[in-house]
Tab-separated table of C-alpha atoms in Angstrom:
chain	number	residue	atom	x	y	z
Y	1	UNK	CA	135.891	87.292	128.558
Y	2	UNK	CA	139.375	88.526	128.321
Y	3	UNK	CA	140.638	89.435	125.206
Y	4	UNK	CA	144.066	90.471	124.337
Y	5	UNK	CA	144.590	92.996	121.231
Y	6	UNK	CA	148.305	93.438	119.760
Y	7	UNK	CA	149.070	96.687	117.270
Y	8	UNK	CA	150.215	96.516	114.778
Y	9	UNK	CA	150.034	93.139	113.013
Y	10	UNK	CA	152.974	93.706	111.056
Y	11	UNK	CA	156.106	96.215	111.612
Y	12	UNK	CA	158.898	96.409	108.988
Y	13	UNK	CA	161.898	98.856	109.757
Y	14	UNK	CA	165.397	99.625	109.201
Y	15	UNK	CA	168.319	98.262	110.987
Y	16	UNK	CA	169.025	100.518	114.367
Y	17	UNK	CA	165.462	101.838	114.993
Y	18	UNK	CA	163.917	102.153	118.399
Y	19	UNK	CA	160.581	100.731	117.746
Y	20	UNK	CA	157.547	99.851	120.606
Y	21	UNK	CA	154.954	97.236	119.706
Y	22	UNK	CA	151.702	97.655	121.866
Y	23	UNK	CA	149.673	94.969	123.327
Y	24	UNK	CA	145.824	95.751	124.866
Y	25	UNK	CA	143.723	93.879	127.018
Y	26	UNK	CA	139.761	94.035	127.877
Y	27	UNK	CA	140.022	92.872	131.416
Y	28	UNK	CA	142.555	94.773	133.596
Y	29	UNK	CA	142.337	92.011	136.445
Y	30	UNK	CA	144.858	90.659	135.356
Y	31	UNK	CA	147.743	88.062	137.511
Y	32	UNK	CA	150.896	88.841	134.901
Y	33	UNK	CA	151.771	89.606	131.694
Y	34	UNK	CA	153.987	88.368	129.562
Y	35	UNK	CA	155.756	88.930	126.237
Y	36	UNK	CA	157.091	86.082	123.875
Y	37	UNK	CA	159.000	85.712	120.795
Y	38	UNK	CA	158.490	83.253	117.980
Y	39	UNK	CA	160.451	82.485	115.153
Y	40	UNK	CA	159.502	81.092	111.919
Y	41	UNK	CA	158.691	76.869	112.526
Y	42	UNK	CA	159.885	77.387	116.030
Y	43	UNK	CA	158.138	77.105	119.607
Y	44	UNK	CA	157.926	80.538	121.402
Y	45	UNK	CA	160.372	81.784	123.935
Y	46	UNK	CA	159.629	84.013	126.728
Y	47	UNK	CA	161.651	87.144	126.330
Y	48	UNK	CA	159.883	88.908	129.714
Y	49	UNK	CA	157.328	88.361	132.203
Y	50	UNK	CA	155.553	91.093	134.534
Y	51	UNK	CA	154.210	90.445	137.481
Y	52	UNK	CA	150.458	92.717	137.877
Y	53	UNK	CA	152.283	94.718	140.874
Y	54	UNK	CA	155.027	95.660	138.899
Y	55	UNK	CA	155.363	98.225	136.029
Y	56	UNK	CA	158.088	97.515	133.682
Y	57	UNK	CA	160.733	94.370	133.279
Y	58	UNK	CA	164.011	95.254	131.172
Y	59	UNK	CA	166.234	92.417	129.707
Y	60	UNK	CA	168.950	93.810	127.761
Y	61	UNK	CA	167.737	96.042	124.616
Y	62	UNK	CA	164.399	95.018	125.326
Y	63	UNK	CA	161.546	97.091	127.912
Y	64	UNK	CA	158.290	95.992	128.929
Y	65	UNK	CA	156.117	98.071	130.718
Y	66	UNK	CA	152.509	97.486	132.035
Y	67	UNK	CA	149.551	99.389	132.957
Y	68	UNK	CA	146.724	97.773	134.377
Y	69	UNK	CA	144.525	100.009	134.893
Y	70	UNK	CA	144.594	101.319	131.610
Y	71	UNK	CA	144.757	97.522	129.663
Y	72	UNK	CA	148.424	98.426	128.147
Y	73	UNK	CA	151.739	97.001	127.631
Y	74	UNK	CA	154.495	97.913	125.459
Y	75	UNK	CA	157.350	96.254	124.582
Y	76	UNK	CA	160.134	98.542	123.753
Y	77	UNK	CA	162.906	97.629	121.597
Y	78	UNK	CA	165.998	99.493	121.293
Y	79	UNK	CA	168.525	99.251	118.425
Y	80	UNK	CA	166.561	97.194	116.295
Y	81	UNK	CA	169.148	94.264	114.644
Y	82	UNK	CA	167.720	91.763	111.726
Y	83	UNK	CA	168.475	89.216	114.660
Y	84	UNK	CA	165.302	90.485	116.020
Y	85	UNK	CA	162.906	89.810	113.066
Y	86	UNK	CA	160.475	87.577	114.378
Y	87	UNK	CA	156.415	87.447	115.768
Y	88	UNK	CA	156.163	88.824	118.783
Y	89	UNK	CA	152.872	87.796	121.393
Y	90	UNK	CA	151.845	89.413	124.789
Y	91	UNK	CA	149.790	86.737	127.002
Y	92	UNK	CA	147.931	87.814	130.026
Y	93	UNK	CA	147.656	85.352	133.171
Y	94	UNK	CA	144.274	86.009	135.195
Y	95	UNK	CA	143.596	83.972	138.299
Y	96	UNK	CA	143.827	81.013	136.975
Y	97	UNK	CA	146.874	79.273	135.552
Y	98	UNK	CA	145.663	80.184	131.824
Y	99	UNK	CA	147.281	82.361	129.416
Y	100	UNK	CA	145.702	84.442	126.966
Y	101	UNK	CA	147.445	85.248	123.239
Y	102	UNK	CA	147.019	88.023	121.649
Y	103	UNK	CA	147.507	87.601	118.058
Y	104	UNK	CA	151.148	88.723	117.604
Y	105	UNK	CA	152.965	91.151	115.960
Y	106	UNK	CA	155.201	90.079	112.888
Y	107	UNK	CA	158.630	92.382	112.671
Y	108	UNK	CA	161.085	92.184	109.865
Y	109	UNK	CA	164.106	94.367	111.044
Y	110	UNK	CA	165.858	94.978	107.526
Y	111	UNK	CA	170.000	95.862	107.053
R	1	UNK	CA	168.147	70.193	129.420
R	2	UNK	CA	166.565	69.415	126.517
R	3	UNK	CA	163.997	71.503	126.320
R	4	UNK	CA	160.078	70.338	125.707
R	5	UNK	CA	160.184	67.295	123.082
R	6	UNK	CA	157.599	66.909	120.924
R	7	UNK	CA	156.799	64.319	118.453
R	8	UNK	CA	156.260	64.006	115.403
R	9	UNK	CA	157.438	66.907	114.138
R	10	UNK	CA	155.354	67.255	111.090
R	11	UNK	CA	152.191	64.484	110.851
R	12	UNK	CA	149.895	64.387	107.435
R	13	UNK	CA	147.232	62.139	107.590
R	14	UNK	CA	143.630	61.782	105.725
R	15	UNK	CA	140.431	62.615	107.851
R	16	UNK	CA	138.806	60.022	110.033
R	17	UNK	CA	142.618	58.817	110.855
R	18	UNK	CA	143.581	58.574	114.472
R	19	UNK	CA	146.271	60.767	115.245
R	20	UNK	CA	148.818	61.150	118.393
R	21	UNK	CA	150.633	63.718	119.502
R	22	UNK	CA	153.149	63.159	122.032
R	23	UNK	CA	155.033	65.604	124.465
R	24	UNK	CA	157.956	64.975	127.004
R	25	UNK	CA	157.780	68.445	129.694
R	26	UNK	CA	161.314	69.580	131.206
R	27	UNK	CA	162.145	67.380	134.170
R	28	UNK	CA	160.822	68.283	137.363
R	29	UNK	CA	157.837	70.894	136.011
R	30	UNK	CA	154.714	70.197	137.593
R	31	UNK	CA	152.777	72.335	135.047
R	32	UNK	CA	151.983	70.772	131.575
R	33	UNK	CA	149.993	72.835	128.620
R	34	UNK	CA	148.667	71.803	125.099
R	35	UNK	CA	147.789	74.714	122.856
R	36	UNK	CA	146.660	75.164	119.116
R	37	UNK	CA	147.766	77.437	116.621
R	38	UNK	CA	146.182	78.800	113.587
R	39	UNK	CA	146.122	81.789	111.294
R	40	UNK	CA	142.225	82.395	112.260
R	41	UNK	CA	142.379	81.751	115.941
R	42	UNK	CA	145.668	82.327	117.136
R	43	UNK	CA	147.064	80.272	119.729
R	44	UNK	CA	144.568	78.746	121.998
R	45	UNK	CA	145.354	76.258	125.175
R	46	UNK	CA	143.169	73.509	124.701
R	47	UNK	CA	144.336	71.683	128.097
R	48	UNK	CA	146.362	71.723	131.027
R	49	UNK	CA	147.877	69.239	133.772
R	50	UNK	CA	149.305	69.996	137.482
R	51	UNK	CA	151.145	66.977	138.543
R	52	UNK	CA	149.530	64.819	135.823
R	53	UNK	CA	146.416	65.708	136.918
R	54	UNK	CA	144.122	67.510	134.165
R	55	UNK	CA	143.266	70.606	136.067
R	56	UNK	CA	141.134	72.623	132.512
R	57	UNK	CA	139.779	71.178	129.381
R	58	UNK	CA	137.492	73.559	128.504
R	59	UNK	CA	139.432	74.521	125.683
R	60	UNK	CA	139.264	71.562	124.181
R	61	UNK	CA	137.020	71.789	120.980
R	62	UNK	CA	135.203	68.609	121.002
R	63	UNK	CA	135.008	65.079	122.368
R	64	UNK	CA	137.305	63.791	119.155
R	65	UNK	CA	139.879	65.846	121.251
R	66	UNK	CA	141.293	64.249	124.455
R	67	UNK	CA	144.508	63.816	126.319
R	68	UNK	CA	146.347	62.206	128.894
R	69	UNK	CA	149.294	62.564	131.268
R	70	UNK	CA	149.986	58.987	132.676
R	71	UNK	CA	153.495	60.228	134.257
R	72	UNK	CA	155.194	63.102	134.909
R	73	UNK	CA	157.144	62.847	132.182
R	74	UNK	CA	155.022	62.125	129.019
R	75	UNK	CA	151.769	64.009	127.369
R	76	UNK	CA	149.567	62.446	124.532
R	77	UNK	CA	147.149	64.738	122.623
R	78	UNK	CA	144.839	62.209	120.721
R	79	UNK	CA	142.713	63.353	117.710
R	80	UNK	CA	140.000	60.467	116.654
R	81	UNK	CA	138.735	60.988	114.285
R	82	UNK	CA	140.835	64.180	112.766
R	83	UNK	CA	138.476	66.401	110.128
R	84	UNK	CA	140.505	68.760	107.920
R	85	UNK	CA	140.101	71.968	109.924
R	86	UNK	CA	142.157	70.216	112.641
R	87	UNK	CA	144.977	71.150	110.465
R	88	UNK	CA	147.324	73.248	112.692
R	89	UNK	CA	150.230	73.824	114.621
R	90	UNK	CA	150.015	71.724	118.121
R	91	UNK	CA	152.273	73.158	121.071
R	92	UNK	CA	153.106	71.515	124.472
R	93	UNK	CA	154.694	73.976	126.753
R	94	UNK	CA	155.750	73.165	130.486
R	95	UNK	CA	156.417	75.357	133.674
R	96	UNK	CA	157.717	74.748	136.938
R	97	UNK	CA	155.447	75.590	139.846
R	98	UNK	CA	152.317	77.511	139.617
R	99	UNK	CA	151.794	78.631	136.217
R	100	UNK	CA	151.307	82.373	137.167
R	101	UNK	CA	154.236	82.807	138.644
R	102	UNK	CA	157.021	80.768	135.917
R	103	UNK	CA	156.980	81.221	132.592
R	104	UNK	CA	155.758	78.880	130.206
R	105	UNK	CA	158.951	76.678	128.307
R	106	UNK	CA	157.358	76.005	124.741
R	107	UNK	CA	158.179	72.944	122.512
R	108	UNK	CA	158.819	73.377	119.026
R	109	UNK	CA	155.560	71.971	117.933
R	110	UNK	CA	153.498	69.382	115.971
R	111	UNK	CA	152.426	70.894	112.471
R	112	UNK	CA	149.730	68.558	111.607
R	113	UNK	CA	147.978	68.461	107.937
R	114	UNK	CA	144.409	66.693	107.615
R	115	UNK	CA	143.514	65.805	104.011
């Protein structure tokens, strides 16, 4: 049974950090990965999605890379603003059309 | 676009009510998704539709738990009767084709309260 593992639970930092929030997973046969953002109350958006044959997706200040054989992805974030205070989850896609949560990582990004 | 709709927003109710949760998907996804939320657990799918069409409901956690897709462009997540640790946060999330490939478009969720 895949699990998915996210470190650390909760990040707090000072404005204009770099800072890299790690997501594992038990099974490395996995279809995609995929990193979300959720705000407080709010649904969760998808800030980047990697396909298994790829290694990293970049979407502005943010970098995700993956490494499958290892059961790793980080999700780099440069220039930390307060904007980007929010939970972040990884979900892994197997062969089926299910994603799997980890349990999120909570960043407060202060001025 | 709109974005997934969800309704209601926030539901209380007292156990052994009937509840309904109800989800309109992006026009034109084929993919339809109903997770659970909760400080314990996480966020769990429960169920999911291709082309209104329940395709897994293994995650659904028991048989007071069901849900429907009559068209392509309404969801109902029925709780009968709800029990107290029912209490979460209900999401309906929709993608376009196969669900491996597109990402997953969230609503903003049902926060629902069992007393």
């Amino acid at each position: 049974k895949q699990e998915v593992t996210q470190i650390p639970a909760a990040l707090s930092v000072p404005e204009g950090e770099n800072l890299v929030l790690n997501c594992s997973f038990t099974d490395s046969a996995i279809y995609n990965l995929q990193w979300f953002r959720q705000d407080p109350g709010k649904g969760l958006t998808s800030l980047l999605l990697i396909q298994s044959s790829q290694r990293e997706q970049t979407s502005g200040r943010l970098n995700a890379s993956l490494d499958k054989s290892s059961g790793r992805s980080t999700l780099y974030i440069a220039a930390s603003q307060p904007g980007d205070s929010a939970t972040y989850l990884c979900a892994v896609g197997d062969n089926t059309d299910k994603l799997i949560f980890g349990t999120g990582t909570r960043l407060q990004v202060f001025p | 676009d709109a974005g997934v709709i969800q309704s209601p927003r926030h539901e209380v109710t007292e156990m052994g009510q009937e509840v309904t949760l109800r989800c309109k998907p992006i026009s034109g996804h084929d993919y339809l998704f109903w997770y659970r939320q909760t400080m314990m657990r996480g966020l769990e799918l429960l169920i999911y539709f291709n082309n209104n069409v329940p395709i897994d409901d293994s995650g659904m956690p028991e048989d007071r738990f069901s849900a429907k897709m009559p068209n392509a462009s309404f969801s109902t997540l029925k709780i009968q009767p709800s029990e107290p640790r029912d209490s979460a946060v209900y999401f309906c999330a929709s993608s376009l084709f196969r669900g491996l490939t597109d990402t997953q478009y969230f609503g903003p969720g049902t926060r629902l309260t069992v007393l």
